[in-house]
mmCIF file of C-alpha atoms and ligand atoms in Angstrom:
data_model
loop_
_atom_site.group_PDB
_atom_site.id
_atom_site.type_symbol
_atom_site.label_atom_id
_atom_site.label_comp_id
_atom_site.label_asym_id
_atom_site.label_seq_id
_atom_site.Cartn_x
_atom_site.Cartn_y
_atom_site.Cartn_z
ATOM 1 C CA UNK A 1 -16.977 124.747 163.367
ATOM 2 C CA UNK A 2 -15.188 125.671 166.599
ATOM 3 C CA UNK A 3 -12.190 127.945 166.158
ATOM 4 C CA UNK A 4 -11.033 128.253 169.642
ATOM 5 C CA UNK A 5 -10.726 125.900 172.615
ATOM 6 C CA UNK A 6 -12.913 127.814 174.878
ATOM 7 C CA UNK A 7 -16.498 126.495 174.719
ATOM 8 C CA UNK A 8 -18.880 128.805 172.805
ATOM 9 C CA UNK A 9 -21.056 131.135 174.806
ATOM 10 C CA UNK A 10 -24.856 130.964 174.328
ATOM 11 C CA UNK A 11 -27.018 133.749 175.692
ATOM 12 C CA UNK A 12 -30.588 133.113 176.718
ATOM 13 C CA UNK A 13 -32.731 136.168 176.983
ATOM 14 C CA UNK A 14 -35.791 136.087 179.244
ATOM 15 C CA UNK A 15 -38.192 139.113 179.329
ATOM 16 C CA UNK A 16 -40.122 138.970 182.585
ATOM 17 C CA UNK A 17 -43.130 141.032 183.609
ATOM 18 C CA UNK A 18 -45.015 139.931 186.722
ATOM 19 C CA UNK A 19 -43.821 136.385 186.447
ATOM 20 C CA UNK A 20 -43.306 135.922 190.155
ATOM 21 C CA UNK A 21 -45.559 132.804 190.464
ATOM 22 C CA UNK A 22 -43.664 130.840 187.794
ATOM 23 C CA UNK A 23 -40.135 132.220 187.404
ATOM 24 C CA UNK A 24 -38.479 129.684 189.866
ATOM 25 C CA UNK A 25 -40.001 126.792 188.058
ATOM 26 C CA UNK A 26 -38.902 128.244 184.763
ATOM 27 C CA UNK A 27 -35.317 128.704 185.918
ATOM 28 C CA UNK A 28 -35.124 125.146 187.300
ATOM 29 C CA UNK A 29 -36.468 123.738 184.080
ATOM 30 C CA UNK A 30 -34.005 125.822 182.054
ATOM 31 C CA UNK A 31 -31.097 124.703 184.294
ATOM 32 C CA UNK A 32 -32.041 121.094 183.768
ATOM 33 C CA UNK A 33 -31.930 121.530 180.027
ATOM 34 C CA UNK A 34 -28.720 123.498 180.080
ATOM 35 C CA UNK A 35 -27.090 120.785 182.270
ATOM 36 C CA UNK A 36 -27.435 118.450 179.339
ATOM 37 C CA UNK A 37 -25.198 120.691 177.237
ATOM 38 C CA UNK A 38 -21.853 120.633 179.024
ATOM 39 C CA UNK A 39 -19.927 121.688 175.836
ATOM 40 C CA UNK A 40 -21.203 125.269 175.978
ATOM 41 C CA UNK A 41 -21.027 128.164 178.327
ATOM 42 C CA UNK A 42 -24.295 129.993 179.040
ATOM 43 C CA UNK A 43 -25.302 133.381 180.205
ATOM 44 C CA UNK A 44 -28.986 133.959 181.033
ATOM 45 C CA UNK A 45 -29.986 137.493 180.719
ATOM 46 C CA UNK A 46 -33.265 138.063 182.591
ATOM 47 C CA UNK A 47 -34.929 141.430 181.980
ATOM 48 C CA UNK A 48 -37.236 142.673 184.692
ATOM 49 C CA UNK A 49 -39.605 144.838 182.716
ATOM 50 C CA UNK A 50 -40.901 146.917 185.635
ATOM 51 C CA UNK A 51 -42.785 144.012 187.327
ATOM 52 C CA UNK A 52 -45.055 144.981 190.219
ATOM 53 C CA UNK A 53 -44.730 141.674 191.971
ATOM 54 C CA UNK A 54 -41.746 139.826 193.472
ATOM 55 C CA UNK A 55 -40.286 138.881 190.026
ATOM 56 C CA UNK A 56 -37.163 141.072 190.534
ATOM 57 C CA UNK A 57 -36.377 139.771 194.059
ATOM 58 C CA UNK A 58 -36.757 136.141 192.850
ATOM 59 C CA UNK A 59 -34.435 136.856 189.909
ATOM 60 C CA UNK A 60 -31.928 138.493 192.186
ATOM 61 C CA UNK A 61 -31.883 135.460 194.478
ATOM 62 C CA UNK A 62 -31.378 133.190 191.505
ATOM 63 C CA UNK A 63 -28.541 135.329 190.113
ATOM 64 C CA UNK A 64 -26.824 135.461 193.520
ATOM 65 C CA UNK A 65 -26.678 131.712 193.550
ATOM 66 C CA UNK A 66 -25.898 131.125 189.916
ATOM 67 C CA UNK A 67 -23.174 133.223 188.234
ATOM 68 C CA UNK A 68 -24.662 132.522 184.797
ATOM 69 C CA UNK A 69 -27.676 134.683 185.508
ATOM 70 C CA UNK A 70 -27.577 138.432 184.789
ATOM 71 C CA UNK A 71 -30.521 140.590 185.715
ATOM 72 C CA UNK A 72 -31.399 143.772 183.942
ATOM 73 C CA UNK A 73 -33.691 146.002 185.913
ATOM 74 C CA UNK A 74 -35.612 148.310 183.676
ATOM 75 C CA UNK A 75 -36.832 151.669 185.166
ATOM 76 C CA UNK A 76 -40.414 150.885 184.389
ATOM 77 C CA UNK A 77 -42.580 148.576 182.220
ATOM 78 C CA UNK A 78 -41.596 149.243 178.635
ATOM 79 C CA UNK A 79 -43.315 146.270 176.990
ATOM 80 C CA UNK A 80 -42.055 142.951 175.690
ATOM 81 C CA UNK A 81 -40.461 144.236 172.580
ATOM 82 C CA UNK A 82 -38.341 146.811 174.384
ATOM 83 C CA UNK A 83 -37.506 144.369 177.141
ATOM 84 C CA UNK A 84 -36.354 141.856 174.627
ATOM 85 C CA UNK A 85 -34.209 144.507 172.934
ATOM 86 C CA UNK A 86 -32.675 145.494 176.231
ATOM 87 C CA UNK A 87 -31.812 141.853 176.885
ATOM 88 C CA UNK A 88 -30.444 141.155 173.481
ATOM 89 C CA UNK A 89 -28.225 144.351 173.586
ATOM 90 C CA UNK A 90 -26.753 143.026 176.820
ATOM 91 C CA UNK A 91 -25.710 139.702 175.494
ATOM 92 C CA UNK A 92 -22.232 138.636 174.483
ATOM 93 C CA UNK A 93 -22.957 135.091 173.232
ATOM 94 C CA UNK A 94 -22.008 133.552 169.971
ATOM 95 C CA UNK A 95 -25.740 132.726 169.733
ATOM 96 C CA UNK A 96 -28.743 134.391 171.386
ATOM 97 C CA UNK A 97 -32.026 132.673 172.246
ATOM 98 C CA UNK A 98 -34.923 134.842 173.374
ATOM 99 C CA UNK A 99 -37.519 132.746 175.384
ATOM 100 C CA UNK A 100 -40.674 133.590 177.328
ATOM 101 C CA UNK A 101 -40.600 133.047 181.091
ATOM 102 C CA UNK A 102 -43.969 131.394 181.243
ATOM 103 C CA UNK A 103 -42.823 128.028 179.930
ATOM 104 C CA UNK A 104 -44.949 128.429 176.806
ATOM 105 C CA UNK A 105 -41.700 128.217 174.902
ATOM 106 C CA UNK A 106 -40.289 124.793 175.865
ATOM 107 C CA UNK A 107 -36.583 125.041 177.007
ATOM 108 C CA UNK A 108 -36.023 121.537 175.696
ATOM 109 C CA UNK A 109 -36.006 122.896 172.275
ATOM 110 C CA UNK A 110 -32.831 124.810 172.979
ATOM 111 C CA UNK A 111 -30.795 121.628 172.483
ATOM 112 C CA UNK A 112 -32.364 121.045 169.092
ATOM 113 C CA UNK A 113 -31.776 124.675 168.109
ATOM 114 C CA UNK A 114 -28.118 124.537 169.027
ATOM 115 C CA UNK A 115 -27.717 121.303 167.039
ATOM 116 C CA UNK A 116 -29.016 123.135 163.881
ATOM 117 C CA UNK A 117 -26.922 126.120 164.650
ATOM 118 C CA UNK A 118 -23.840 123.881 164.808
ATOM 119 C CA UNK A 119 -24.754 122.603 161.385
ATOM 120 C CA UNK A 120 -24.577 126.056 159.992
ATOM 121 C CA UNK A 121 -28.009 127.597 160.467
ATOM 122 C CA UNK A 122 -27.891 131.367 161.409
ATOM 123 C CA UNK A 123 -31.449 131.560 162.528
ATOM 124 C CA UNK A 124 -33.399 128.606 163.971
ATOM 125 C CA UNK A 125 -37.045 129.344 164.167
ATOM 126 C CA UNK A 126 -39.372 127.600 166.613
ATOM 127 C CA UNK A 127 -42.705 127.114 164.910
ATOM 128 C CA UNK A 128 -45.863 126.197 166.711
ATOM 129 C CA UNK A 129 -47.220 123.070 165.097
ATOM 130 C CA UNK A 130 -50.779 124.019 166.194
ATOM 131 C CA UNK A 131 -52.714 126.674 167.947
ATOM 132 C CA UNK A 132 -54.772 124.294 170.137
ATOM 133 C CA UNK A 133 -54.067 126.274 173.301
ATOM 134 C CA UNK A 134 -55.465 129.403 171.777
ATOM 135 C CA UNK A 135 -59.164 130.186 171.819
ATOM 136 C CA UNK A 136 -61.150 130.393 168.558
ATOM 137 C CA UNK A 137 -61.042 134.198 168.471
ATOM 138 C CA UNK A 138 -57.248 134.295 168.774
ATOM 139 C CA UNK A 139 -56.763 131.624 166.089
ATOM 140 C CA UNK A 140 -58.948 133.400 163.538
ATOM 141 C CA UNK A 141 -57.444 136.843 164.238
ATOM 142 C CA UNK A 142 -53.879 135.473 164.089
ATOM 143 C CA UNK A 143 -54.646 133.879 160.770
ATOM 144 C CA UNK A 144 -56.152 137.102 159.471
ATOM 145 C CA UNK A 145 -53.184 139.044 160.655
ATOM 146 C CA UNK A 146 -50.645 136.820 158.882
ATOM 147 C CA UNK A 147 -52.921 136.722 155.789
ATOM 148 C CA UNK A 148 -53.165 140.505 155.471
ATOM 149 C CA UNK A 149 -49.598 141.302 156.606
ATOM 150 C CA UNK A 150 -48.006 138.914 154.172
ATOM 151 C CA UNK A 151 -50.277 140.073 151.327
ATOM 152 C CA UNK A 152 -49.427 143.717 151.627
ATOM 153 C CA UNK A 153 -45.797 143.775 152.731
ATOM 154 C CA UNK A 154 -42.703 142.419 151.030
ATOM 155 C CA UNK A 155 -41.512 141.338 154.424
ATOM 156 C CA UNK A 156 -43.091 137.910 154.731
ATOM 157 C CA UNK A 157 -43.579 136.748 158.280
ATOM 158 C CA UNK A 158 -43.343 133.039 158.834
ATOM 159 C CA UNK A 159 -46.702 131.852 160.268
ATOM 160 C CA UNK A 160 -47.170 130.850 163.954
ATOM 161 C CA UNK A 161 -43.554 131.765 164.844
ATOM 162 C CA UNK A 162 -43.045 133.949 167.924
ATOM 163 C CA UNK A 163 -39.916 135.430 169.376
ATOM 164 C CA UNK A 164 -38.560 132.059 170.503
ATOM 165 C CA UNK A 165 -35.667 131.374 168.158
ATOM 166 C CA UNK A 166 -31.947 131.080 167.971
ATOM 167 C CA UNK A 167 -30.026 133.917 166.445
ATOM 168 C CA UNK A 168 -26.362 133.711 165.518
ATOM 169 C CA UNK A 169 -24.163 136.674 166.587
ATOM 170 C CA UNK A 170 -24.080 137.866 162.952
ATOM 171 C CA UNK A 171 -27.847 138.151 162.962
ATOM 172 C CA UNK A 172 -27.876 139.940 166.335
ATOM 173 C CA UNK A 173 -25.298 142.457 165.008
ATOM 174 C CA UNK A 174 -27.523 142.962 161.863
ATOM 175 C CA UNK A 175 -30.587 143.657 164.170
ATOM 176 C CA UNK A 176 -28.744 146.295 166.007
ATOM 177 C CA UNK A 177 -28.145 148.121 162.677
ATOM 178 C CA UNK A 178 -31.925 148.686 162.380
ATOM 179 C CA UNK A 179 -32.479 152.115 163.926
ATOM 180 C CA UNK A 180 -36.247 152.234 164.456
ATOM 181 C CA UNK A 181 -37.691 153.065 167.793
ATOM 182 C CA UNK A 182 -40.837 151.097 167.383
ATOM 183 C CA UNK A 183 -39.593 147.634 167.289
ATOM 184 C CA UNK A 184 -41.881 145.063 165.804
ATOM 185 C CA UNK A 185 -39.438 142.294 166.639
ATOM 186 C CA UNK A 186 -41.139 139.532 164.574
ATOM 187 C CA UNK A 187 -40.865 141.779 161.588
ATOM 188 C CA UNK A 188 -37.308 142.845 162.148
ATOM 189 C CA UNK A 189 -36.265 139.271 162.670
ATOM 190 C CA UNK A 190 -37.850 138.338 159.357
ATOM 191 C CA UNK A 191 -36.418 141.423 157.598
ATOM 192 C CA UNK A 192 -32.758 140.694 158.341
ATOM 193 C CA UNK A 193 -33.017 137.239 156.597
ATOM 194 C CA UNK A 194 -29.966 134.903 156.881
ATOM 195 C CA UNK A 195 -29.859 131.059 156.665
ATOM 196 C CA UNK A 196 -32.952 129.917 158.411
ATOM 197 C CA UNK A 197 -34.043 126.533 159.634
ATOM 198 C CA UNK A 198 -37.475 125.829 161.272
ATOM 199 C CA UNK A 199 -38.187 123.388 164.043
ATOM 200 C CA UNK A 200 -41.703 122.627 165.234
ATOM 201 C CA UNK A 201 -43.072 122.360 168.806
ATOM 202 C CA UNK A 202 -46.267 122.107 170.597
ATOM 203 C CA UNK A 203 -47.126 125.304 172.500
ATOM 204 C CA UNK A 204 -48.360 124.640 176.009
ATOM 205 C CA UNK A 205 -50.820 126.901 177.908
ATOM 206 C CA UNK A 206 -49.249 129.383 180.307
ATOM 207 C CA UNK A 207 -47.978 127.635 183.472
ATOM 208 C CA UNK A 208 -48.538 130.508 185.909
ATOM 209 C CA UNK A 209 -49.435 134.153 185.970
ATOM 210 C CA UNK A 210 -51.517 135.681 183.156
ATOM 211 C CA UNK A 211 -51.002 137.042 179.694
ATOM 212 C CA UNK A 212 -50.762 140.773 179.249
ATOM 213 C CA UNK A 213 -52.004 140.567 175.687
ATOM 214 C CA UNK A 214 -55.663 141.771 175.621
ATOM 215 C CA UNK A 215 -57.588 141.853 172.356
ATOM 216 C CA UNK A 216 -57.036 145.630 172.037
ATOM 217 C CA UNK A 217 -53.317 145.201 172.590
ATOM 218 C CA UNK A 218 -53.136 142.470 169.943
ATOM 219 C CA UNK A 219 -55.043 144.734 167.522
ATOM 220 C CA UNK A 220 -52.506 147.574 168.071
ATOM 221 C CA UNK A 221 -49.663 145.132 167.668
ATOM 222 C CA UNK A 222 -51.126 144.004 164.314
ATOM 223 C CA UNK A 223 -51.358 147.676 163.228
ATOM 224 C CA UNK A 224 -47.826 148.235 164.288
ATOM 225 C CA UNK A 225 -46.619 145.252 162.291
ATOM 226 C CA UNK A 226 -48.423 146.387 159.113
ATOM 227 C CA UNK A 227 -47.485 150.050 159.337
ATOM 228 C CA UNK A 228 -43.906 149.172 160.170
ATOM 229 C CA UNK A 229 -43.378 147.298 157.004
ATOM 230 C CA UNK A 230 -45.884 148.610 154.429
ATOM 231 C CA UNK A 231 -47.145 151.827 153.024
ATOM 232 C CA UNK A 232 -49.906 150.029 151.198
ATOM 233 C CA UNK A 233 -52.631 151.462 153.475
ATOM 234 C CA UNK A 234 -51.553 154.971 152.398
ATOM 235 C CA UNK A 235 -51.721 154.106 148.792
ATOM 236 C CA UNK A 236 -55.085 152.378 149.358
ATOM 237 C CA UNK A 237 -56.796 155.723 150.035
ATOM 238 C CA UNK A 238 -55.563 156.918 146.612
ATOM 239 C CA UNK A 239 -57.044 153.889 144.876
ATOM 240 C CA UNK A 240 -60.252 154.156 146.849
ATOM 241 C CA UNK A 241 -60.533 157.875 145.902
ATOM 242 C CA UNK A 242 -59.970 156.973 142.301
ATOM 243 C CA UNK A 243 -62.590 154.284 142.367
ATOM 244 C CA UNK A 244 -65.155 156.582 144.049
ATOM 245 C CA UNK A 245 -64.310 159.360 141.554
ATOM 246 C CA UNK A 246 -64.996 156.958 138.728
ATOM 247 C CA UNK A 247 -68.383 156.034 140.119
ATOM 248 C CA UNK A 248 -69.171 159.742 140.794
ATOM 249 C CA UNK A 249 -68.463 160.708 137.178
ATOM 250 C CA UNK A 250 -70.558 157.814 135.914
ATOM 251 C CA UNK A 251 -73.436 158.831 138.183
ATOM 252 C CA UNK A 252 -73.070 162.432 137.232
ATOM 253 C CA UNK A 253 -73.286 161.483 133.544
ATOM 254 C CA UNK A 254 -76.385 159.357 134.324
ATOM 255 C CA UNK A 255 -78.092 162.263 136.100
ATOM 256 C CA UNK A 256 -77.215 164.619 133.237
ATOM 257 C CA UNK A 257 -78.726 162.303 130.625
ATOM 258 C CA UNK A 258 -81.764 161.609 132.873
ATOM 259 C CA UNK A 259 -82.372 165.374 133.392
ATOM 260 C CA UNK A 260 -82.004 166.010 129.704
ATOM 261 C CA UNK A 261 -84.593 163.367 128.865
ATOM 262 C CA UNK A 262 -87.023 163.567 131.764
ATOM 263 C CA UNK A 263 -86.491 167.020 133.117
ATOM 264 C CA UNK A 264 -85.485 168.099 136.684
ATOM 265 C CA UNK A 265 -86.267 165.622 139.485
ATOM 266 C CA UNK A 266 -86.263 167.401 142.874
ATOM 267 C CA UNK A 267 -86.485 164.528 145.433
ATOM 268 C CA UNK A 268 -83.241 162.955 146.478
ATOM 269 C CA UNK A 269 -82.738 164.040 150.068
ATOM 270 C CA UNK A 270 -82.069 160.540 151.264
ATOM 271 C CA UNK A 271 -79.489 159.645 148.679
ATOM 272 C CA UNK A 272 -77.838 163.001 149.112
ATOM 273 C CA UNK A 273 -77.350 162.598 152.827
ATOM 274 C CA UNK A 274 -76.107 159.037 152.385
ATOM 275 C CA UNK A 275 -73.504 160.258 149.870
ATOM 276 C CA UNK A 276 -72.395 163.031 152.051
ATOM 277 C CA UNK A 277 -71.948 160.781 155.002
ATOM 278 C CA UNK A 278 -70.231 158.103 152.972
ATOM 279 C CA UNK A 279 -67.661 160.549 151.555
ATOM 280 C CA UNK A 280 -67.178 162.198 154.966
ATOM 281 C CA UNK A 281 -66.347 158.794 156.497
ATOM 282 C CA UNK A 282 -64.032 157.771 153.641
ATOM 283 C CA UNK A 283 -62.126 161.043 154.131
ATOM 284 C CA UNK A 284 -61.937 160.560 157.880
ATOM 285 C CA UNK A 285 -60.688 157.007 157.461
ATOM 286 C CA UNK A 286 -58.044 158.199 155.047
ATOM 287 C CA UNK A 287 -56.947 160.928 157.395
ATOM 288 C CA UNK A 288 -56.832 158.204 160.094
ATOM 289 C CA UNK A 289 -54.505 156.118 157.967
ATOM 290 C CA UNK A 290 -52.255 159.098 157.263
ATOM 291 C CA UNK A 291 -52.377 159.956 160.987
ATOM 292 C CA UNK A 292 -51.181 156.558 161.843
ATOM 293 C CA UNK A 293 -48.069 157.082 159.715
ATOM 294 C CA UNK A 294 -47.515 160.697 160.841
ATOM 295 C CA UNK A 295 -47.740 159.418 164.410
ATOM 296 C CA UNK A 296 -45.080 156.830 163.721
ATOM 297 C CA UNK A 297 -42.857 159.545 162.104
ATOM 298 C CA UNK A 298 -43.359 161.608 165.128
ATOM 299 C CA UNK A 299 -42.312 158.871 167.502
ATOM 300 C CA UNK A 300 -39.247 158.024 165.338
ATOM 301 C CA UNK A 301 -37.963 161.606 165.088
ATOM 302 C CA UNK A 302 -38.159 162.116 168.811
ATOM 303 C CA UNK A 303 -35.466 159.536 168.964
ATOM 304 C CA UNK A 304 -36.111 158.567 172.557
ATOM 305 C CA UNK A 305 -34.253 155.714 174.106
ATOM 306 C CA UNK A 306 -36.057 152.354 173.825
ATOM 307 C CA UNK A 307 -35.626 151.527 177.389
ATOM 308 C CA UNK A 308 -33.930 152.848 180.565
ATOM 309 C CA UNK A 309 -31.884 150.604 182.791
ATOM 310 C CA UNK A 310 -31.875 151.124 186.487
ATOM 311 C CA UNK A 311 -29.189 148.570 187.202
ATOM 312 C CA UNK A 312 -27.583 145.477 185.820
ATOM 313 C CA UNK A 313 -27.064 142.852 188.448
ATOM 314 C CA UNK A 314 -24.697 139.924 188.179
ATOM 315 C CA UNK A 315 -22.323 141.329 185.513
ATOM 316 C CA UNK A 316 -19.381 141.673 187.920
ATOM 317 C CA UNK A 317 -19.067 137.948 188.016
ATOM 318 C CA UNK A 318 -18.218 137.940 184.328
ATOM 319 C CA UNK A 319 -15.386 140.490 184.594
ATOM 320 C CA UNK A 320 -12.670 137.960 184.244
ATOM 321 C CA UNK A 321 -14.363 136.726 181.136
ATOM 322 C CA UNK A 322 -12.765 137.981 177.927
ATOM 323 C CA UNK A 323 -16.162 138.217 176.192
ATOM 324 C CA UNK A 324 -17.596 140.456 178.832
ATOM 325 C CA UNK A 325 -16.624 143.696 176.963
ATOM 326 C CA UNK A 326 -16.258 146.974 178.713
ATOM 327 C CA UNK A 327 -15.980 146.704 182.469
ATOM 328 C CA UNK A 328 -18.707 148.104 184.671
ATOM 329 C CA UNK A 329 -22.307 148.630 183.689
ATOM 330 C CA UNK A 330 -23.341 151.828 185.418
ATOM 331 C CA UNK A 331 -26.858 153.111 185.708
ATOM 332 C CA UNK A 332 -27.414 154.593 182.408
ATOM 333 C CA UNK A 333 -29.400 155.371 179.266
ATOM 334 C CA UNK A 334 -29.232 152.852 176.461
ATOM 335 C CA UNK A 335 -30.839 153.563 173.172
HETATM 336 N N1 LIG B 1 -43.507 140.459 178.898
HETATM 337 C C1 LIG B 1 -42.649 141.532 179.233
HETATM 338 N N2 LIG B 1 -43.189 142.821 179.212
HETATM 339 C C2 LIG B 1 -44.537 143.026 179.057
HETATM 340 C C3 LIG B 1 -45.375 141.916 178.766
HETATM 341 C C4 LIG B 1 -44.798 140.629 178.699
HETATM 342 O O1 LIG B 1 -41.481 141.379 179.325
HETATM 343 O O2 LIG B 1 -44.961 144.219 179.093
HETATM 344 C C5 LIG B 1 -42.926 139.064 178.934
HETATM 345 C C6 LIG B 1 -43.590 138.061 179.760
HETATM 346 O O3 LIG B 1 -43.088 138.097 181.092
HETATM 347 C C7 LIG B 1 -43.323 136.834 179.094
HETATM 348 C C8 LIG B 1 -43.269 137.184 177.610
HETATM 349 O O4 LIG B 1 -42.989 138.591 177.619
HETATM 350 O O5 LIG B 1 -42.065 136.217 179.444
HETATM 351 C C9 LIG B 1 -44.526 136.844 176.841
HETATM 352 O O6 LIG B 1 -45.603 137.397 177.524
HETATM 353 P P1 LIG B 1 -47.101 136.856 177.538
HETATM 354 O O7 LIG B 1 -46.948 135.409 178.035
HETATM 355 O O8 LIG B 1 -47.998 137.704 178.281
HETATM 356 O O9 LIG B 1 -47.448 136.789 175.993
HETATM 357 P P2 LIG B 1 -48.139 135.531 175.184
HETATM 358 O O10 LIG B 1 -47.467 134.290 175.540
HETATM 359 O O11 LIG B 1 -49.610 135.566 175.687
HETATM 360 O O12 LIG B 1 -47.971 136.082 173.767
HETATM 361 MG MG1 LIG B 2 -47.062 133.579 177.217
#
């Protein structure tokens, strides 16, 4: 329902890291899609996440020629999650759509998302209908991650859904209430809830450039997801300890009885060393799990800003716009 005459503003957020080879194609494609939606105003917030190629220059050229483009220049590479947060924080739209710059998220879907939003959805999820463009390893590990995550946390992540989605302003405001520094966006998006509709799409292979997600980085991302939303791993060491204690008592009883019946049996070096090593490793693993959480507490209490902005380009063009908020976006710290 439209309450005012002015067309509603939709913000598209594009995190970009070394996207130089494909950024022009992406923006052209996006413009074509947006041209089909004359009943809305758009702002496109591109976040240059400390790219080392010509991404920033290309973005600046685009924003000089097209007033809808705003470019946020971060002071260094902060990672996709922070870049996305920086972009979302900068938006003023009635709806916000984060989208990848590599054309893996098809801009055509924006039209469908907006249609669902108009019908009342507060979140429109874009779900990959298959993972054909992923290799076998990524498919297996992704499945495993969703399986484990959804089993041990109350925060159920929808499967095969990335950051590409439409968020109503009410959802964006809710997200900004979540104070954590370590932002596992998928998890936070799921945590806030709201009226959700899912649309499916086929995910294409990356058009240009290359992915920054190595196997190790994905593993850490998975750990981050699980430790952000669950304390089950901490509890696990308690249950494991209890289980081992039970076996230990049973075995002790067995040895006692055996000694009483058959006398003392000296050999046992091999089993002894195996047990010592086993318990040593169980203890170290448990300390590792605790360490993971202590590390997260440490990062949270430091309360550092999530990202630092060097400059925001292209905002001045919106100054006459009533939705633009406070005038002037100086170099500054944003948490
Ligand atoms: N990205 C970013 N900062 C980073 C890594 C990636 O802003 O440190 C952006 C990247 O430019 C792209 C999006 O995040 O627009 C998704 O990255 P990528 O394609 O590498 O991830 P994948 O599609 O493989 O999950
Ligand atoms: Mg990609």
